[in-house]
């Protein structure tokens, strides 16, 4: 370190809490110490930091001294920052890396002696366990103060220690607070590769196999090709899906770069056909190759995922249009259409061949599960008001068809029926009976002063209910209404329900209603079912 002021500052910093750096598994983080700017902007300077403030690196002394390039005249070998191992005393720099027994390792790092320190300054590059016990020595680099230059150490070997998360470390036994600059550290390991999941599922309409990806952790200076092979499944290659090469065996190219559990698409693409065929599967596996290692990408030593199954959920369904006529007039026509996003998918033209004709489109329409379809019917202007229309579709996923039909999962054969029932005109009849003529005869006549009973009967000869039926009778000046004489019922013979003469009160819906105003008599019923009738009976005197 440069001087006593710096030494006092470091003594305080060492007391700060120390948090281990995140293990990067397969690549060194911050290999050239560029993540920090010693002492901030301005002239080149130095700074001793708690090691948990230097991304990636840990030290046995819990401190790291960083220099700006050209501080005290020393240039960085790479970039703008480098480290001094002897901050207040000698120490060990390390990162936790996952290593596999028998795998190749190569490295490069730059080392330089600092004037004022030992004339020969030596760094050792090693693999150690979590307690610091050396498992394998990789390289030793000595630099002299008499030759103040950066010395680059390159090498390669086969890792012979146990598999697991181990320390890759730089250590020195040189005493004192001056010496052993480090910069431009590179550790070359094959990246870890595995599959993202043991099983995935996606709709046939999604060609990219969501979730069916490779995961990679580590660095690769050049693109690498990972071997994949289709091992089975019920889906047919070339008909239900494709591979990048077209064959059962293919490669996935991973570009050069540094990755941490990064997803890479497999390149298998699902073909969205129109066949109703149920769910199908694709099984595939990774195999070993050059430039990568099959291993878990986040948990060192955990079981690696090398096989997977993707299930293609079929999205195909069929929709059939139907037209049901009720009480139709032969020859009346209706046109039923189904559209998706304003595009017409199918049209059924139905001419009523009989009163109860049923027309079914002989060709069902291909649709997709999840589609929202709009159904509509058009009739000739002269016919539209003569029919009551209703729409019903099979399936339970969507029962509100006013905003369209959404085809639900499993609804592969949907039938939609437009029913048109012709509204038959109501039949109205009026009868009268002379009750008394004032002369006391046994055969009363319709003479002035006679009381006459009238009955108006309304019948619905059709099969459909008619709502809000009203019957109005205007009495001529020759008749005077007998107050309180109104009776209602389902027929003239059964009109026994007493009604008052105003249009208010609960008697207006029991289930019939009546009112008399001026010379006008009104009878009402809220709903007159098919084949039903309604009668209103009242008395009047002949003037």
PDB file of C-alpha atoms in Angstrom, residues 170-351:
ATOM      1  CA  UNK A 170      -4.058 -16.659  -6.019  1.00  0.00           C
ATOM      2  CA  UNK A 171      -1.854 -16.687  -2.956  1.00  0.00           C
ATOM      3  CA  UNK A 172       1.565 -15.381  -1.919  1.00  0.00           C
ATOM      4  CA  UNK A 173       3.872 -15.822   1.044  1.00  0.00           C
ATOM      5  CA  UNK A 174       5.701 -12.551   0.418  1.00  0.00           C
ATOM      6  CA  UNK A 175       5.615 -10.473   3.606  1.00  0.00           C
ATOM      7  CA  UNK A 176       4.684  -6.828   4.009  1.00  0.00           C
ATOM      8  CA  UNK A 177       2.182  -4.393   2.532  1.00  0.00           C
ATOM      9  CA  UNK A 178       3.887  -3.841  -0.838  1.00  0.00           C
ATOM     10  CA  UNK A 179       3.840  -6.099  -3.871  1.00  0.00           C
ATOM     11  CA  UNK A 180       2.190  -8.608  -6.196  1.00  0.00           C
ATOM     12  CA  UNK A 181       0.075  -6.784  -8.717  1.00  0.00           C
ATOM     13  CA  UNK A 182      -2.611  -8.863 -10.530  1.00  0.00           C
ATOM     14  CA  UNK A 183      -4.608  -8.059 -13.675  1.00  0.00           C
ATOM     15  CA  UNK A 184      -6.339  -9.612 -16.692  1.00  0.00           C
ATOM     16  CA  UNK A 185      -7.171 -12.955 -15.100  1.00  0.00           C
ATOM     17  CA  UNK A 186      -8.808 -15.486 -17.396  1.00  0.00           C
ATOM     18  CA  UNK A 187      -9.968 -18.971 -16.421  1.00  0.00           C
ATOM     19  CA  UNK A 188     -11.139 -21.070 -19.340  1.00  0.00           C
ATOM     20  CA  UNK A 189     -13.584 -23.852 -18.513  1.00  0.00           C
ATOM     21  CA  UNK A 190     -16.155 -25.546 -20.660  1.00  0.00           C
ATOM     22  CA  UNK A 191     -19.591 -24.120 -19.841  1.00  0.00           C
ATOM     23  CA  UNK A 192     -22.221 -26.266 -18.150  1.00  0.00           C
ATOM     24  CA  UNK A 193     -25.264 -27.151 -20.251  1.00  0.00           C
ATOM     25  CA  UNK A 194     -28.538 -28.857 -19.353  1.00  0.00           C
ATOM     26  CA  UNK A 195     -32.219 -28.825 -20.321  1.00  0.00           C
ATOM     27  CA  UNK A 196     -34.508 -26.350 -18.585  1.00  0.00           C
ATOM     28  CA  UNK A 197     -37.181 -28.844 -17.470  1.00  0.00           C
ATOM     29  CA  UNK A 198     -38.086 -32.510 -17.507  1.00  0.00           C
ATOM     30  CA  UNK A 199     -41.418 -31.731 -19.136  1.00  0.00           C
ATOM     31  CA  UNK A 200     -43.114 -28.806 -20.834  1.00  0.00           C
ATOM     32  CA  UNK A 201     -46.511 -28.188 -22.400  1.00  0.00           C
ATOM     33  CA  UNK A 202     -47.687 -25.807 -25.089  1.00  0.00           C
ATOM     34  CA  UNK A 203     -50.581 -25.235 -27.456  1.00  0.00           C
ATOM     35  CA  UNK A 204     -50.164 -26.358 -31.029  1.00  0.00           C
ATOM     36  CA  UNK A 205     -50.695 -22.724 -32.038  1.00  0.00           C
ATOM     37  CA  UNK A 206     -47.435 -21.772 -30.242  1.00  0.00           C
ATOM     38  CA  UNK A 207     -44.662 -23.008 -32.550  1.00  0.00           C
ATOM     39  CA  UNK A 208     -41.703 -22.209 -30.291  1.00  0.00           C
ATOM     40  CA  UNK A 209     -42.109 -24.903 -27.571  1.00  0.00           C
ATOM     41  CA  UNK A 210     -42.377 -22.509 -24.587  1.00  0.00           C
ATOM     42  CA  UNK A 211     -39.994 -23.550 -21.818  1.00  0.00           C
ATOM     43  CA  UNK A 212     -38.315 -26.205 -23.966  1.00  0.00           C
ATOM     44  CA  UNK A 213     -34.834 -24.645 -23.904  1.00  0.00           C
ATOM     45  CA  UNK A 214     -31.210 -25.277 -23.104  1.00  0.00           C
ATOM     46  CA  UNK A 215     -29.654 -23.602 -20.077  1.00  0.00           C
ATOM     47  CA  UNK A 216     -25.994 -22.576 -20.094  1.00  0.00           C
ATOM     48  CA  UNK A 217     -23.683 -21.282 -17.369  1.00  0.00           C
ATOM     49  CA  UNK A 218     -20.113 -20.261 -18.117  1.00  0.00           C
ATOM     50  CA  UNK A 219     -18.031 -18.519 -20.756  1.00  0.00           C
ATOM     51  CA  UNK A 220     -17.133 -19.533 -24.263  1.00  0.00           C
ATOM     52  CA  UNK A 221     -14.825 -17.465 -26.468  1.00  0.00           C
ATOM     53  CA  UNK A 222     -16.196 -19.120 -29.588  1.00  0.00           C
ATOM     54  CA  UNK A 223     -19.617 -20.448 -30.610  1.00  0.00           C
ATOM     55  CA  UNK A 224     -20.279 -24.030 -29.521  1.00  0.00           C
ATOM     56  CA  UNK A 225     -22.686 -26.615 -30.902  1.00  0.00           C
ATOM     57  CA  UNK A 226     -24.700 -28.658 -28.404  1.00  0.00           C
ATOM     58  CA  UNK A 227     -25.917 -32.074 -29.572  1.00  0.00           C
ATOM     59  CA  UNK A 228     -29.647 -32.828 -29.313  1.00  0.00           C
ATOM     60  CA  UNK A 229     -31.447 -35.962 -30.455  1.00  0.00           C
ATOM     61  CA  UNK A 230     -35.148 -36.770 -30.746  1.00  0.00           C
ATOM     62  CA  UNK A 231     -35.673 -39.994 -28.806  1.00  0.00           C
ATOM     63  CA  UNK A 232     -39.386 -40.637 -29.358  1.00  0.00           C
ATOM     64  CA  UNK A 233     -42.874 -39.368 -28.670  1.00  0.00           C
ATOM     65  CA  UNK A 234     -46.231 -39.696 -30.393  1.00  0.00           C
ATOM     66  CA  UNK A 235     -45.832 -36.585 -32.552  1.00  0.00           C
ATOM     67  CA  UNK A 236     -44.492 -37.206 -36.060  1.00  0.00           C
ATOM     68  CA  UNK A 237     -41.394 -35.293 -37.123  1.00  0.00           C
ATOM     69  CA  UNK A 238     -42.042 -33.452 -40.373  1.00  0.00           C
ATOM     70  CA  UNK A 239     -45.801 -33.555 -39.919  1.00  0.00           C
ATOM     71  CA  UNK A 240     -46.339 -32.304 -36.362  1.00  0.00           C
ATOM     72  CA  UNK A 241     -43.013 -30.537 -35.775  1.00  0.00           C
ATOM     73  CA  UNK A 242     -39.675 -29.747 -37.391  1.00  0.00           C
ATOM     74  CA  UNK A 243     -36.057 -29.706 -36.169  1.00  0.00           C
ATOM     75  CA  UNK A 244     -33.356 -27.241 -37.263  1.00  0.00           C
ATOM     76  CA  UNK A 245     -31.694 -29.856 -39.480  1.00  0.00           C
ATOM     77  CA  UNK A 246     -34.829 -31.744 -40.391  1.00  0.00           C
ATOM     78  CA  UNK A 247     -33.375 -34.913 -38.868  1.00  0.00           C
ATOM     79  CA  UNK A 248     -33.749 -36.606 -35.519  1.00  0.00           C
ATOM     80  CA  UNK A 249     -30.232 -35.478 -34.497  1.00  0.00           C
ATOM     81  CA  UNK A 250     -29.317 -31.805 -34.670  1.00  0.00           C
ATOM     82  CA  UNK A 251     -27.214 -29.160 -32.940  1.00  0.00           C
ATOM     83  CA  UNK A 252     -28.058 -25.943 -31.142  1.00  0.00           C
ATOM     84  CA  UNK A 253     -25.474 -23.199 -31.646  1.00  0.00           C
ATOM     85  CA  UNK A 254     -24.632 -21.083 -28.604  1.00  0.00           C
ATOM     86  CA  UNK A 255     -22.908 -17.791 -29.502  1.00  0.00           C
ATOM     87  CA  UNK A 256     -19.682 -16.734 -27.847  1.00  0.00           C
ATOM     88  CA  UNK A 257     -20.308 -14.987 -24.540  1.00  0.00           C
ATOM     89  CA  UNK A 258     -20.623 -15.294 -20.783  1.00  0.00           C
ATOM     90  CA  UNK A 259     -23.799 -16.847 -19.409  1.00  0.00           C
ATOM     91  CA  UNK A 260     -25.412 -17.646 -16.088  1.00  0.00           C
ATOM     92  CA  UNK A 261     -28.342 -20.088 -16.322  1.00  0.00           C
ATOM     93  CA  UNK A 262     -29.244 -18.429 -19.606  1.00  0.00           C
ATOM     94  CA  UNK A 263     -31.964 -19.988 -21.818  1.00  0.00           C
ATOM     95  CA  UNK A 264     -31.193 -20.874 -25.434  1.00  0.00           C
ATOM     96  CA  UNK A 265     -34.079 -21.995 -27.720  1.00  0.00           C
ATOM     97  CA  UNK A 266     -33.821 -25.538 -29.072  1.00  0.00           C
ATOM     98  CA  UNK A 267     -35.105 -24.593 -32.514  1.00  0.00           C
ATOM     99  CA  UNK A 268     -37.798 -27.288 -32.581  1.00  0.00           C
ATOM    100  CA  UNK A 269     -40.928 -25.790 -34.166  1.00  0.00           C
ATOM    101  CA  UNK A 270     -44.484 -27.121 -33.843  1.00  0.00           C
ATOM    102  CA  UNK A 271     -46.590 -27.276 -37.021  1.00  0.00           C
ATOM    103  CA  UNK A 272     -50.066 -25.854 -36.446  1.00  0.00           C
ATOM    104  CA  UNK A 273     -52.178 -28.166 -38.585  1.00  0.00           C
ATOM    105  CA  UNK A 274     -55.971 -28.399 -38.776  1.00  0.00           C
ATOM    106  CA  UNK A 275     -56.246 -32.037 -37.690  1.00  0.00           C
ATOM    107  CA  UNK A 276     -58.281 -32.902 -34.613  1.00  0.00           C
ATOM    108  CA  UNK A 277     -55.854 -35.362 -33.075  1.00  0.00           C
ATOM    109  CA  UNK A 278     -55.556 -34.874 -29.314  1.00  0.00           C
ATOM    110  CA  UNK A 279     -52.343 -34.173 -27.412  1.00  0.00           C
ATOM    111  CA  UNK A 280     -49.025 -35.459 -28.783  1.00  0.00           C
ATOM    112  CA  UNK A 281     -45.523 -35.668 -27.322  1.00  0.00           C
ATOM    113  CA  UNK A 282     -41.919 -35.058 -28.369  1.00  0.00           C
ATOM    114  CA  UNK A 283     -39.147 -36.612 -26.272  1.00  0.00           C
ATOM    115  CA  UNK A 284     -35.564 -35.483 -26.715  1.00  0.00           C
ATOM    116  CA  UNK A 285     -32.187 -35.627 -25.008  1.00  0.00           C
ATOM    117  CA  UNK A 286     -28.796 -33.921 -24.846  1.00  0.00           C
ATOM    118  CA  UNK A 287     -25.609 -35.826 -25.594  1.00  0.00           C
ATOM    119  CA  UNK A 288     -21.967 -35.003 -24.885  1.00  0.00           C
ATOM    120  CA  UNK A 289     -19.932 -32.952 -27.305  1.00  0.00           C
ATOM    121  CA  UNK A 290     -16.958 -30.665 -27.772  1.00  0.00           C
ATOM    122  CA  UNK A 291     -16.778 -27.394 -25.898  1.00  0.00           C
ATOM    123  CA  UNK A 292     -19.332 -28.015 -23.147  1.00  0.00           C
ATOM    124  CA  UNK A 293     -20.050 -30.220 -20.140  1.00  0.00           C
ATOM    125  CA  UNK A 294     -23.411 -31.731 -19.214  1.00  0.00           C
ATOM    126  CA  UNK A 295     -23.948 -30.523 -15.636  1.00  0.00           C
ATOM    127  CA  UNK A 296     -26.408 -28.583 -13.492  1.00  0.00           C
ATOM    128  CA  UNK A 297     -26.278 -24.889 -14.334  1.00  0.00           C
ATOM    129  CA  UNK A 298     -27.109 -23.394 -10.910  1.00  0.00           C
ATOM    130  CA  UNK A 299     -26.363 -26.023  -8.255  1.00  0.00           C
ATOM    131  CA  UNK A 300     -22.868 -27.485  -8.358  1.00  0.00           C
ATOM    132  CA  UNK A 301     -23.033 -31.274  -8.192  1.00  0.00           C
ATOM    133  CA  UNK A 302     -26.825 -31.547  -8.500  1.00  0.00           C
ATOM    134  CA  UNK A 303     -28.348 -34.031 -10.945  1.00  0.00           C
ATOM    135  CA  UNK A 304     -28.213 -32.751 -14.507  1.00  0.00           C
ATOM    136  CA  UNK A 305     -31.364 -32.588 -16.648  1.00  0.00           C
ATOM    137  CA  UNK A 306     -30.500 -34.221 -19.993  1.00  0.00           C
ATOM    138  CA  UNK A 307     -33.918 -35.571 -21.105  1.00  0.00           C
ATOM    139  CA  UNK A 308     -37.273 -33.919 -21.526  1.00  0.00           C
ATOM    140  CA  UNK A 309     -40.763 -34.395 -22.963  1.00  0.00           C
ATOM    141  CA  UNK A 310     -42.809 -31.688 -24.612  1.00  0.00           C
ATOM    142  CA  UNK A 311     -46.565 -32.182 -24.870  1.00  0.00           C
ATOM    143  CA  UNK A 312     -48.307 -30.502 -27.783  1.00  0.00           C
ATOM    144  CA  UNK A 313     -51.848 -29.667 -26.711  1.00  0.00           C
ATOM    145  CA  UNK A 314     -54.055 -29.853 -29.784  1.00  0.00           C
ATOM    146  CA  UNK A 315     -55.885 -26.611 -30.483  1.00  0.00           C
ATOM    147  CA  UNK A 316     -58.105 -27.897 -33.276  1.00  0.00           C
ATOM    148  CA  UNK A 317     -61.880 -28.192 -33.133  1.00  0.00           C
ATOM    149  CA  UNK A 318     -64.822 -28.342 -35.520  1.00  0.00           C
ATOM    150  CA  UNK A 319     -67.948 -26.199 -35.558  1.00  0.00           C
ATOM    151  CA  UNK A 320     -71.157 -27.252 -37.310  1.00  0.00           C
ATOM    152  CA  UNK A 321     -73.918 -24.776 -38.159  1.00  0.00           C
ATOM    153  CA  UNK A 322     -77.563 -25.888 -37.831  1.00  0.00           C
ATOM    154  CA  UNK A 323     -80.882 -24.190 -38.629  1.00  0.00           C
ATOM    155  CA  UNK A 324     -84.141 -25.303 -36.996  1.00  0.00           C
ATOM    156  CA  UNK A 325     -87.480 -23.958 -38.281  1.00  0.00           C
ATOM    157  CA  UNK A 326     -90.655 -23.959 -36.134  1.00  0.00           C
ATOM    158  CA  UNK A 327     -94.081 -23.191 -37.675  1.00  0.00           C
ATOM    159  CA  UNK A 328     -92.228 -21.945 -40.732  1.00  0.00           C
ATOM    160  CA  UNK A 329     -93.765 -20.827 -43.974  1.00  0.00           C
ATOM    161  CA  UNK A 330     -92.349 -23.061 -46.692  1.00  0.00           C
ATOM    162  CA  UNK A 331     -89.731 -21.249 -48.733  1.00  0.00           C
ATOM    163  CA  UNK A 332     -88.722 -18.710 -46.082  1.00  0.00           C
ATOM    164  CA  UNK A 333     -84.933 -18.253 -46.068  1.00  0.00           C
ATOM    165  CA  UNK A 334     -82.286 -17.558 -43.439  1.00  0.00           C
ATOM    166  CA  UNK A 335     -78.507 -17.165 -43.827  1.00  0.00           C
ATOM    167  CA  UNK A 336     -76.328 -18.124 -40.832  1.00  0.00           C
ATOM    168  CA  UNK A 337     -72.645 -17.099 -40.700  1.00  0.00           C
ATOM    169  CA  UNK A 338     -69.705 -17.657 -38.356  1.00  0.00           C
ATOM    170  CA  UNK A 339     -66.769 -15.206 -38.383  1.00  0.00           C
ATOM    171  CA  UNK A 340     -63.390 -14.886 -36.684  1.00  0.00           C
ATOM    172  CA  UNK A 341     -61.816 -11.438 -36.530  1.00  0.00           C
ATOM    173  CA  UNK A 342     -64.371 -10.242 -39.091  1.00  0.00           C
ATOM    174  CA  UNK A 343     -63.331 -12.979 -41.564  1.00  0.00           C
ATOM    175  CA  UNK A 344     -66.184 -15.277 -42.600  1.00  0.00           C
ATOM    176  CA  UNK A 345     -65.344 -18.915 -41.835  1.00  0.00           C
ATOM    177  CA  UNK A 346     -68.603 -20.570 -42.905  1.00  0.00           C
ATOM    178  CA  UNK A 347     -72.068 -19.769 -44.246  1.00  0.00           C
ATOM    179  CA  UNK A 348     -75.235 -21.896 -44.054  1.00  0.00           C
ATOM    180  CA  UNK A 349     -78.116 -20.940 -46.356  1.00  0.00           C
ATOM    181  CA  UNK A 350     -81.353 -22.528 -45.132  1.00  0.00           C
ATOM    182  CA  UNK A 351     -84.661 -22.550 -46.995  1.00  0.00           C
TER     183      UNK A 351
END
